[in-house]
XYZ file of C-alpha atoms in Angstrom:
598
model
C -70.425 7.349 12.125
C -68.641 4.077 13.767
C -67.650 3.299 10.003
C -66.330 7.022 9.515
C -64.028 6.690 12.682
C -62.934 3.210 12.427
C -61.460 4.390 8.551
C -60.336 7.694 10.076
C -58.050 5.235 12.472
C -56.560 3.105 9.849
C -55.614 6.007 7.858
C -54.090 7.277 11.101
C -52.242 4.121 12.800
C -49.123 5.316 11.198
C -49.160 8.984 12.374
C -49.976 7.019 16.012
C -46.858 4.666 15.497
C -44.719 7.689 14.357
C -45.838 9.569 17.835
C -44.727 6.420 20.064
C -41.477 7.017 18.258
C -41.139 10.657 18.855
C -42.017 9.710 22.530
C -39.166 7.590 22.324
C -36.866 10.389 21.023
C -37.880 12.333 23.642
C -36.751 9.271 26.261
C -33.662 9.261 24.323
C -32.744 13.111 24.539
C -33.695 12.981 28.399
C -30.799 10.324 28.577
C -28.381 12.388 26.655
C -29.166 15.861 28.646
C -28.295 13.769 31.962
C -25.331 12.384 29.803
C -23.726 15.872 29.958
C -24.957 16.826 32.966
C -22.823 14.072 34.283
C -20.078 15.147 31.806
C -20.419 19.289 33.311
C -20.194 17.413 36.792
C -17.217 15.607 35.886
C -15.618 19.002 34.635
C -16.031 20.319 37.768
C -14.751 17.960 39.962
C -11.916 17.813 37.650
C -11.120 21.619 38.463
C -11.816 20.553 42.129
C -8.938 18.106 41.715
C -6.605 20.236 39.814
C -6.801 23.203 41.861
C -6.293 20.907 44.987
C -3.090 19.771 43.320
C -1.916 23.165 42.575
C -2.156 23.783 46.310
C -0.132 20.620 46.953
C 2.243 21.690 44.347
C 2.449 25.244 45.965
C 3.538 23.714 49.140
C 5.852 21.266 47.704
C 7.392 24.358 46.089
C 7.532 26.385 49.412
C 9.210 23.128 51.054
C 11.670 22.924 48.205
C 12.572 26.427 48.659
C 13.127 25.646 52.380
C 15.678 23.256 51.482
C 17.338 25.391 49.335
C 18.276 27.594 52.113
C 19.672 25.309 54.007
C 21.601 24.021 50.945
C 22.868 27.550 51.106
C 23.413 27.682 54.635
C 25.729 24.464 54.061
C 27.357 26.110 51.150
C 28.215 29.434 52.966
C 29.701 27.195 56.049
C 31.601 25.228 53.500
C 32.677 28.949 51.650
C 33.603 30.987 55.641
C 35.230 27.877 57.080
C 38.762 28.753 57.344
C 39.521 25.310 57.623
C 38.196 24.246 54.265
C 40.053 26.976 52.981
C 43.109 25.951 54.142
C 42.541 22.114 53.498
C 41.619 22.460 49.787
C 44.706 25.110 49.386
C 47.910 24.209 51.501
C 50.056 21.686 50.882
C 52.415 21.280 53.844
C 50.511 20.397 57.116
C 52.128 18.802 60.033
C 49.457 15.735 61.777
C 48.815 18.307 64.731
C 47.375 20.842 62.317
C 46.149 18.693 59.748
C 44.283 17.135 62.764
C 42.861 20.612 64.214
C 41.997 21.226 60.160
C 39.725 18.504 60.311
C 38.254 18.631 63.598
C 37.580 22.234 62.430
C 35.196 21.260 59.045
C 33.612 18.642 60.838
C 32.033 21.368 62.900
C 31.528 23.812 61.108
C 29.315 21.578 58.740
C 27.395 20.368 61.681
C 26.573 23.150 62.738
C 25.405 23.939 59.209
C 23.678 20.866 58.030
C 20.508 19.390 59.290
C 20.335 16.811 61.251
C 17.634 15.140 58.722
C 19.303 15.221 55.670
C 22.735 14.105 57.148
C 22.654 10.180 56.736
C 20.809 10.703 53.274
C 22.941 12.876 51.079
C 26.739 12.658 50.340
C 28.491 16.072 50.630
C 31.893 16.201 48.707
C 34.492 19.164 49.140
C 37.632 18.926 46.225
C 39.907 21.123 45.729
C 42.189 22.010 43.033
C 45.187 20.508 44.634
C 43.829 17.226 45.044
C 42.389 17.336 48.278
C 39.000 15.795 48.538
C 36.952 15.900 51.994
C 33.333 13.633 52.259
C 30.826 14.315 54.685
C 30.551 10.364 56.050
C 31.830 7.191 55.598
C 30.802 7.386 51.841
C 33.896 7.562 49.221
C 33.966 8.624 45.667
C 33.711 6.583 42.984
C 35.329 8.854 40.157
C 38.780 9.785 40.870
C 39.377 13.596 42.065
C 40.571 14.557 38.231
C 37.693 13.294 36.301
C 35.136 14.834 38.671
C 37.179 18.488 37.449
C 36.551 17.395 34.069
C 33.353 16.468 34.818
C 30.200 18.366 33.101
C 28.927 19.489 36.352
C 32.005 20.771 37.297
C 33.012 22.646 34.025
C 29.437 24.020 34.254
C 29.973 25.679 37.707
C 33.404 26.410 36.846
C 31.449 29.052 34.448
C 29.252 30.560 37.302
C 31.345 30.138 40.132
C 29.638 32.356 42.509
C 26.160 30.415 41.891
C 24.889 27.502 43.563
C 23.953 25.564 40.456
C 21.174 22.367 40.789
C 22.319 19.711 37.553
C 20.789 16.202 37.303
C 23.017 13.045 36.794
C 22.300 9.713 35.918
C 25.022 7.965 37.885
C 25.743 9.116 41.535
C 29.706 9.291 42.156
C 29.674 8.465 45.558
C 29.313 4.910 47.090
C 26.083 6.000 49.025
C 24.485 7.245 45.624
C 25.824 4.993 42.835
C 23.877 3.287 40.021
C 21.382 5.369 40.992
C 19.916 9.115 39.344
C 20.100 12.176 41.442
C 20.759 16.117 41.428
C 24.297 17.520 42.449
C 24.327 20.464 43.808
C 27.053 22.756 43.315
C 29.092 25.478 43.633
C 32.923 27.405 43.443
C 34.786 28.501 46.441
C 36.783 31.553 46.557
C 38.036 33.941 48.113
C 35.433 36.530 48.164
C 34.541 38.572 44.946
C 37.090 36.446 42.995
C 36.725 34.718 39.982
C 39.121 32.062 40.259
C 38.611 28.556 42.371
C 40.320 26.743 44.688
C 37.814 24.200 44.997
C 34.297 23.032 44.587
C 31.528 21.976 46.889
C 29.166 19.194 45.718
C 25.945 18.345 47.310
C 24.385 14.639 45.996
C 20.623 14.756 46.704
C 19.072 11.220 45.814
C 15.831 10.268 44.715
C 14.511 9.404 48.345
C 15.363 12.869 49.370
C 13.701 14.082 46.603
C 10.840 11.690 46.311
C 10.537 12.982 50.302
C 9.124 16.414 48.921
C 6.006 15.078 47.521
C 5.419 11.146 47.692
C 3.469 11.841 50.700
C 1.283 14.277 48.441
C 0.795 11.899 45.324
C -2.251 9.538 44.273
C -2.711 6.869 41.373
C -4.494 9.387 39.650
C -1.544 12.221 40.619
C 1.537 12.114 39.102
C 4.530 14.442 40.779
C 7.542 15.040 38.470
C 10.607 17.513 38.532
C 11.665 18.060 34.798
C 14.731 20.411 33.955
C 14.672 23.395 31.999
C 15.460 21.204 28.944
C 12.388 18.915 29.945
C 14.308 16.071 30.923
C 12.741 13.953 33.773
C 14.987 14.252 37.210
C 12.589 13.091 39.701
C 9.057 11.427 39.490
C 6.312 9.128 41.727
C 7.265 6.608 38.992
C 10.387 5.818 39.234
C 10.842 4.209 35.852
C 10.392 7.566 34.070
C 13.628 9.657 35.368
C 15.919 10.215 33.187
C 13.574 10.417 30.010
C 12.836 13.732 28.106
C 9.692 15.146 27.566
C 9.229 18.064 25.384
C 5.415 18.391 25.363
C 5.105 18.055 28.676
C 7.600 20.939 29.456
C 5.506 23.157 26.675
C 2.308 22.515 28.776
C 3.919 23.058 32.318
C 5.177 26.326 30.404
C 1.360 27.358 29.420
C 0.370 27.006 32.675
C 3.070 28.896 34.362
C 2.746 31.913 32.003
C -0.855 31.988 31.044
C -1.438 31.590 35.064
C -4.254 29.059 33.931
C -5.557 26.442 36.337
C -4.062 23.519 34.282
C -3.391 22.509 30.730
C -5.348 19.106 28.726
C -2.873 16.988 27.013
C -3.628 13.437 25.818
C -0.630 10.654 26.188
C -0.942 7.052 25.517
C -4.701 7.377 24.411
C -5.345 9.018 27.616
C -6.391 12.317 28.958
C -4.419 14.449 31.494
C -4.934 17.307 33.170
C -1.231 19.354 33.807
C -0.429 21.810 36.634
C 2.741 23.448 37.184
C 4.756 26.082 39.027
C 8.293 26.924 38.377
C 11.024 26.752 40.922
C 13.445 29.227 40.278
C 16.314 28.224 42.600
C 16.118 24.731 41.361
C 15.856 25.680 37.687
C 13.369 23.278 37.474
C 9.516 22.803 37.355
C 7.608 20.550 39.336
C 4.460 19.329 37.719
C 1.769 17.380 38.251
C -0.103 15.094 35.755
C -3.597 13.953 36.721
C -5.145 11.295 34.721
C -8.718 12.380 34.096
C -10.202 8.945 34.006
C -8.599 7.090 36.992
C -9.911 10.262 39.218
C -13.425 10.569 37.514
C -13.385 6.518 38.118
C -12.238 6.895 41.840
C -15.055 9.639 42.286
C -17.723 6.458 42.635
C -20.736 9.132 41.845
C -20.388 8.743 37.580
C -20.734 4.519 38.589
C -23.761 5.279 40.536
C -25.413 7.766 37.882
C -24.567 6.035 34.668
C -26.087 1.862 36.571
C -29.363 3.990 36.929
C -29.321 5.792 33.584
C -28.891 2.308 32.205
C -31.625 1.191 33.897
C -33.983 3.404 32.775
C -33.007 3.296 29.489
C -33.185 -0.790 29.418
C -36.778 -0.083 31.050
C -37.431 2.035 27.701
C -35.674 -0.660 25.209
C -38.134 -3.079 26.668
C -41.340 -1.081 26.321
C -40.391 0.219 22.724
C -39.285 -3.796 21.860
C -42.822 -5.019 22.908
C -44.406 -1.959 20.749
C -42.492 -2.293 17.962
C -42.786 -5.780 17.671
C -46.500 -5.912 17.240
C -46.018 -2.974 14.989
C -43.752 -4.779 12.643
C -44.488 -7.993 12.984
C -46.828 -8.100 10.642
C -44.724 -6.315 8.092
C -41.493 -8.788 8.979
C -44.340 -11.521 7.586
C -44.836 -9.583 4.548
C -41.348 -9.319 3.649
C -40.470 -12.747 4.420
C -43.129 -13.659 1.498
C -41.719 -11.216 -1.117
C -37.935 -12.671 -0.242
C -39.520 -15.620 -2.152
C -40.396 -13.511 -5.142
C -37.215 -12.666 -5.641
C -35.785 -16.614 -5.827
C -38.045 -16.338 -8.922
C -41.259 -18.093 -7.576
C -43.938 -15.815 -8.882
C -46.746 -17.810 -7.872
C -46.392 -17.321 -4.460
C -49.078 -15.287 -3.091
C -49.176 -13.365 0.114
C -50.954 -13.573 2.738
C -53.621 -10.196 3.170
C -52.942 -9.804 7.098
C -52.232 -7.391 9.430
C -52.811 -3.501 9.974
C -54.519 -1.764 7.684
C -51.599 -0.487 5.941
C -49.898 -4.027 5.582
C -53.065 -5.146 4.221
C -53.148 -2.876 0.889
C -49.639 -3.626 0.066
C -50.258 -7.345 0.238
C -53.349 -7.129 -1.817
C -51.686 -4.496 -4.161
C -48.624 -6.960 -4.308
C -50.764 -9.914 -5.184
C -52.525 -8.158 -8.067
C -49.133 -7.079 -9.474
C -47.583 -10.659 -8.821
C -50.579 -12.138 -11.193
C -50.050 -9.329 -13.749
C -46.060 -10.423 -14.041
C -46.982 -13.736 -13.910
C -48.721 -13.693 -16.625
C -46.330 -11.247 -18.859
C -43.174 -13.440 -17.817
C -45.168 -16.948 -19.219
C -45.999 -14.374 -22.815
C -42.334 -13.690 -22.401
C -41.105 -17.291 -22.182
C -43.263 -18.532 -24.743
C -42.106 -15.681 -26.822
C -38.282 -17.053 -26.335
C -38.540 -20.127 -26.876
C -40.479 -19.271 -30.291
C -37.342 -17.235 -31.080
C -34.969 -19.731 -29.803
C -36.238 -22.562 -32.150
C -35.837 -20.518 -35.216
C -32.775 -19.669 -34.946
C -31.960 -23.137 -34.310
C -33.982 -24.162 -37.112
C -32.561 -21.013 -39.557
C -28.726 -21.999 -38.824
C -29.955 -25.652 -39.868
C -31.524 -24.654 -42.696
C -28.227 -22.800 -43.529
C -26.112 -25.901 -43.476
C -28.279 -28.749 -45.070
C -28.709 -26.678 -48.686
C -25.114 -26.051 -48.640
C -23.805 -30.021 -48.327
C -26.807 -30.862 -50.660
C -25.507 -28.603 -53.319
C -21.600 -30.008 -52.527
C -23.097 -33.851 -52.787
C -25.297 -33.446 -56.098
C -21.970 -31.971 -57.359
C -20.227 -35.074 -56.471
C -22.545 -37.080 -58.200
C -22.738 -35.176 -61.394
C -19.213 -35.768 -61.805
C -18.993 -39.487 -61.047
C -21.979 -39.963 -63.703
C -19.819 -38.155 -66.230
C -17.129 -40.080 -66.044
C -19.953 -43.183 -67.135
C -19.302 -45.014 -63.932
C -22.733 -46.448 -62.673
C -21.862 -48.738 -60.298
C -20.199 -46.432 -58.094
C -22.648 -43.528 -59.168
C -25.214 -45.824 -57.217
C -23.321 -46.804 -54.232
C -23.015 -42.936 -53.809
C -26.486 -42.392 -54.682
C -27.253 -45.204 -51.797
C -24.665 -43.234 -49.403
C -26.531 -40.147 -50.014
C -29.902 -41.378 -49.694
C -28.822 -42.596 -45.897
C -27.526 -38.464 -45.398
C -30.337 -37.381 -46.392
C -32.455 -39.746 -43.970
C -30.613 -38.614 -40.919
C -30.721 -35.273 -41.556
C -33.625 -34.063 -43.553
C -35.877 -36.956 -43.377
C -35.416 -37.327 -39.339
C -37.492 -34.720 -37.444
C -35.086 -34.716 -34.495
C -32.183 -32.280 -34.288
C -29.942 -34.502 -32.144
C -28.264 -37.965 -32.985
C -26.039 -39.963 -31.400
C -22.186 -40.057 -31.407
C -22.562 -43.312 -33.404
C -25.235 -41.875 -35.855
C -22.763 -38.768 -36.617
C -19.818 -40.967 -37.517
C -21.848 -42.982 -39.260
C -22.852 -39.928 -41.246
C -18.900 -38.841 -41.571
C -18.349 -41.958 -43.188
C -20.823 -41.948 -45.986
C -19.611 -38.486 -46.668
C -16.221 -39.766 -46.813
C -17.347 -42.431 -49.051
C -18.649 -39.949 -51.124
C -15.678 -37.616 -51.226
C -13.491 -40.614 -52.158
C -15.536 -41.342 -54.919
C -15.172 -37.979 -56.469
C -11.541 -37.277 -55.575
C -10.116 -40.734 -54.852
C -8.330 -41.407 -52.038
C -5.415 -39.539 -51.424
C -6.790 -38.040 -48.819
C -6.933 -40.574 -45.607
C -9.377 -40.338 -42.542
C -9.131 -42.290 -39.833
C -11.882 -42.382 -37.176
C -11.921 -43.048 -33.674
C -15.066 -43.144 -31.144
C -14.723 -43.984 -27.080
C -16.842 -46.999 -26.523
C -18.363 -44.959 -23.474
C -19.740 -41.677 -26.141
C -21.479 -44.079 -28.371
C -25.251 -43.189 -26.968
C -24.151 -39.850 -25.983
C -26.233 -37.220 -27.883
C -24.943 -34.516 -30.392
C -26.436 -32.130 -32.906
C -26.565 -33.516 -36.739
C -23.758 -32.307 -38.830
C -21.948 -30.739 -35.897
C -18.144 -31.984 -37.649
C -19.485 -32.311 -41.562
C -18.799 -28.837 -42.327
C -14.957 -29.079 -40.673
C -14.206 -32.551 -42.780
C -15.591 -30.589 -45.450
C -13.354 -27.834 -45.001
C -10.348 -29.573 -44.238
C -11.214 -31.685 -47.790
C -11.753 -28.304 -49.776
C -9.061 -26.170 -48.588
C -5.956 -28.218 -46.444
C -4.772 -29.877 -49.214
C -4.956 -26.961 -51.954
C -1.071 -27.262 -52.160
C -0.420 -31.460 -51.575
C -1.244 -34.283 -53.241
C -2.175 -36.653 -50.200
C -3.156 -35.661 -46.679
C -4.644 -37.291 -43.249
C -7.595 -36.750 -41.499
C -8.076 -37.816 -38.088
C -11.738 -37.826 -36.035
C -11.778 -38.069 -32.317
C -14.743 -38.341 -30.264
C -14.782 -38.895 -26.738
C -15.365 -37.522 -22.800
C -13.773 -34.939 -20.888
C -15.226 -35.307 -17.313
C -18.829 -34.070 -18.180
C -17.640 -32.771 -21.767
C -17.907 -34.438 -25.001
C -14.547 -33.215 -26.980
C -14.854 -33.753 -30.677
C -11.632 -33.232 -32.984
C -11.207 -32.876 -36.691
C -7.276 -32.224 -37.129
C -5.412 -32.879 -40.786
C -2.176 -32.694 -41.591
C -2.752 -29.989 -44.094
C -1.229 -26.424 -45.255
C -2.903 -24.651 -42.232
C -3.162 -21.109 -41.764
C -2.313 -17.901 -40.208
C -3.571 -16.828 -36.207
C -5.080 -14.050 -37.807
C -7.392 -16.399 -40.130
C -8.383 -18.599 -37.278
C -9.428 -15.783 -35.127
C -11.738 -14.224 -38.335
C -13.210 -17.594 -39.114
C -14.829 -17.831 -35.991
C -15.861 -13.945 -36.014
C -17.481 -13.512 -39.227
C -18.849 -15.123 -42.121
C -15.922 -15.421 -43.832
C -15.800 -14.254 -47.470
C -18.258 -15.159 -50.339
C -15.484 -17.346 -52.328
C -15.005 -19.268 -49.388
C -16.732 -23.092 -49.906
C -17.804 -23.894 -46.822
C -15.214 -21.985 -43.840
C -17.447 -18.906 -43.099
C -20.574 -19.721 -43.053
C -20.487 -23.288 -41.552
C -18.295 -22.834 -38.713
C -19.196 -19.862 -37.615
C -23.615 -20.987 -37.622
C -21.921 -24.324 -35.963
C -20.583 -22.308 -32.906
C -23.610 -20.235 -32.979
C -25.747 -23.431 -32.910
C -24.069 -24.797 -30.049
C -23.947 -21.755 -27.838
C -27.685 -21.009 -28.075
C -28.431 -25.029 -27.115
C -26.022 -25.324 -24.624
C -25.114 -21.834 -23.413
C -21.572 -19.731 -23.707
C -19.217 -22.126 -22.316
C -19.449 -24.279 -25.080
C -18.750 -24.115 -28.807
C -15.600 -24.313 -31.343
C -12.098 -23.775 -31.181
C -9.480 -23.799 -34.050
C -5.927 -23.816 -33.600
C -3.973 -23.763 -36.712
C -0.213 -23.141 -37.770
C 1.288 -22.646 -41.580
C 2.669 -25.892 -42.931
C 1.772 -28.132 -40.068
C -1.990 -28.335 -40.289
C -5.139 -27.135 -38.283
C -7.263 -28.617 -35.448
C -10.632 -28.174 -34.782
C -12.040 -28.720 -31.499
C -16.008 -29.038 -30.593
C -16.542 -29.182 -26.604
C -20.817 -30.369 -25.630
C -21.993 -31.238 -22.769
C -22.060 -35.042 -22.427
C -25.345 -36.268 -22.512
C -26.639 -39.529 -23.464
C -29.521 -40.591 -25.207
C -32.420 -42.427 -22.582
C -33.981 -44.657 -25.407
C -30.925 -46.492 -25.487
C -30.903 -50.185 -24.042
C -26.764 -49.518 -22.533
C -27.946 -46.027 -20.515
């Protein structure tokens, strides 16, 4: 029964691993349910906020519209005063009148204009004739003609009997210049006419307008008055007046016609809230742009809420690390063994610890490690079987070949009835044929191969004479190192047999010696050469049947060196018509260890 239940929980320590997980999930979707809680708390005090600022904005507007009465209480004084009527219109005025005149406009815009407002903003009278009159010690910048030709004044000259509110980025009076502000303006006539005898100007700067709602504004609150082309005349931040913004005009729009509590928009990366009411005398809309973050931040709770959710959830990460830990643990062991496997050491065995479940897999692993163990050693054997006879096949392939071409040679030289040289050849050959046939192993050294060269030379003189000159050359520092046998026989053949088909006498030149860590072996002649496409088909196929020695040797020589010393080894030819061909034969440099000089 003990046995039954202690199997029962092995089979089942994964299931209990996969519940502590699911606990965890369960952690983790507690976390993210008081994430947006937080988030639907933050929405609301955002609508707290923003319908707090529409209130401020509402108020701002009502004190806005204040002032605009008592712009138009300064306009109608300025429009009834018979005094600025006759100032701005008559032309002839002795000093007692033009005195009385005076004394006359001064009062009657005292009485008009509040007493507030008096030392801030410039009032400027013109009229048509020339006459200009300034409410204090201010005086204009702009002379009286180009204020008439003005934009501000051709656009009240076209609605003469309104009182017209138009930004401008340059004040012209010396209380308001370099400096933004809003003119207000308006004709004066005689009543119900059309035509103007003069116009009233009213310079409000940006303190008098930054009065209106700095008072009301936050870091997280920005106030602005924007035109109806959504050009900036008045802000909290100074810095933006004068700039256009479209897409803040379309949302102060939305929220003015849709009647909705305020509009998202997203500038710089950040999120705003927008609210907005329209102020019709003005022409203008005052908005207000709430940055959601800096309020949410300034609210203090979200801090409080989010330290304690990370608390908790740093409580859980270290509970779940401990669990997990011994969980995997053993499992991080086993795969630390198989990363071993695959740097090719099969004989590694793991260790059979751990759960239960970590316990089959190393065992399992194990008994499959032994099983590839012992098909990869089959597999090598099996390779290195094949490897050696091909080796030994492209040998075989050469040495019957330069037998047949050397019995040849000494056929002829014993028809001809000359002995003497028929046995210095036969003594030349004998020493081939103990180098290559008679000696069991398939590499030489440098000095063995050119001896080898020579006595095939020797031999080729004999048959053909000596015409055809070879000059050797081996590097005192490649004598001992090691090469295959007849690696360059079958390209002195060839050059013998086919370079000087069309000449009577030719050179042959043999060069061995290092490259770095390469031994570079050269066969070049002076010969007829041939074409690029030749070269590139002698070391591609077998070349044709009539050929003497050019397909089949070079092409089993390259093969022979690429399958002892891999594929960045092997032959090259270069070759041009009438200027000869070069053979080149790159090995790796090795030299032989029985020698006394290594």
């Amino acid at each position: 029964m003990k046995k039954s239940w202690k199997g029962r929980l092995h089979a089942n320590s994964l299931f209990i691993k996969i519940v502590s997980v699911v606990l965890l999930s369960v952690i983790c979707v507690a976390a993210l349910t008081l994430s947006i809680s937080i988030r639907a708390s933050e929405s609301v005090y955002v609508d707290t906020f923003t319908q707090s600022s529409s209130q401020i904005i509402g108020q701002i507007s009502e004190n806005m519209s204040g002032f605009n009465d008592e712009v138009v209480n300064i306009m109608g004084a300025i429009k009834n005063s018979w005094a600025f009527r006759s100032y701005l219109t008559s032309s002839d005025r002795t000093s007692a009148s033009a005195s009385y005149t005076q004394y006359s406009m001064v009062s009657a815009l005292e009485s008009a204009l509040p007493p507030d407002y008096y030392e801030k903003m410039s009032i400027v009278v013109v009229g048509v004739n020339g006459s200009t009159y300034l409410s204090s010690d201010a005086g204009l910048t702009i002379p009286v003609e180009e204020l008439l030709d003005s934009a501000i004044t051709q656009e009240t000259r076209r609605q003469p009997n309104r009182i017209l509110y138009q930004y401008t980025d340059d004040g012209f009076t010396t209380l308001t210049q370099g400096d933004s502000a809003i003119v207000v303006s308006t004709g004066l006539n005689y009543a119900g006419g059309q035509s103007n005898y003069g116009y009233a100007y009213i310079l409000i700067p940006q303190d008098v307008l930054q009065g209106f709602y700095s008072s009301f504004s936050s870091e997280a609150n920005d106030l602005l008055l924007l035109d109806s082309g959504g050009r900036i005349v008045s802000s909290t931040r100074k810095q933006m007046v004068g700039f256009t913004d479209s897409a803040l005009l379309e949302s102060a729009k939305q929220v003015e016609q849709s009647q909705m509590k305020y509009h998202t928009i997203v500038q710089n990366g950040r999120s705003s809230a927008v609210v907005a009411q329209k102020i019709p005398h003005w022409n203008c809309h005052l908005v207000g742009v709430i940055d959601r973050d800096t309020i949410l931040r300034e609210a203090g709770d979200r801090e409080s809420i989010v330290v304690l959710s990370m608390l908790v959830v740093a409580c859980v990460l270290v509970s779940m690390f401990f669990v997990v830990r011994k969980t995997t643990q053993p499992i991080q062991s086993l795969v630390r063994e198989m990363k071993t496997i695959t740097k090719g050491d099969f004989s590694h065995h793991i260790p059979v610890e751990g759960n239960y479940e970590v316990k089959e897999l190393s065992t399992a692993f194990n008994y499959m490690l032994d099983g590839l163990n012992s098909y990869i050693d089959q597999l090598m054997e099996m390779e290195r079987e094949k490897r050696q006879a091909e080796i030994s096949a492209l040998q075989m392939q050469i040495n019957p070949h330069f037998i047949y071409n050397t019995l040849t040679s000494l056929k002829w030289m014993i028809w001809q009835g000359d002995s003497q040289k028929a046995v210095q050849a036969i003594d030349a050959f004998s020493l081939l044929l103990r180098s290559t046939i008679s000696d069991k192993q398939e590499r030489i050294t440098a000095e063995e191969e050119m001896g080898n060269l020579k006595n095939y030379v020797f031999l080729q003189h004999l048959r053909f004479g000596e015409q055809i000159k070879v000059d050797f050359s081996l590097a005192e520092d490649c004598r001992n190192c090691l090469m295959p046998k007849l690696i360059l026989q079958p390209f002195l053949e060839n050059a013998f047999f086919h370079a000087f088909n069309d000449a009577d006498d030719g050179s042959i030149f043999v060069f061995i010696r290092r490259r770095g860590g390469t031994l570079v072996c050269e066969v070049i002649d002076n010969g007829s050469g041939m074409m690029l496409e030749k070269v590139g088909s002698t070391l591609s196929s077998g070349g044709r049947k009539a050929d003497h020695f050019t397909g089949i040797g070079i092409k089993n020589v390259d093969d022979r060196i690429k399958l002892l010393y891999g594929e960045d080894y092997g032959v090259s030819i270069s070759s041009e018509p009438g200027k000869g061909t070069s053979v080149t034969v790159t090995i790796p440099a090795q030299e032989s260890k029985n020698c006394p000089n290594t």
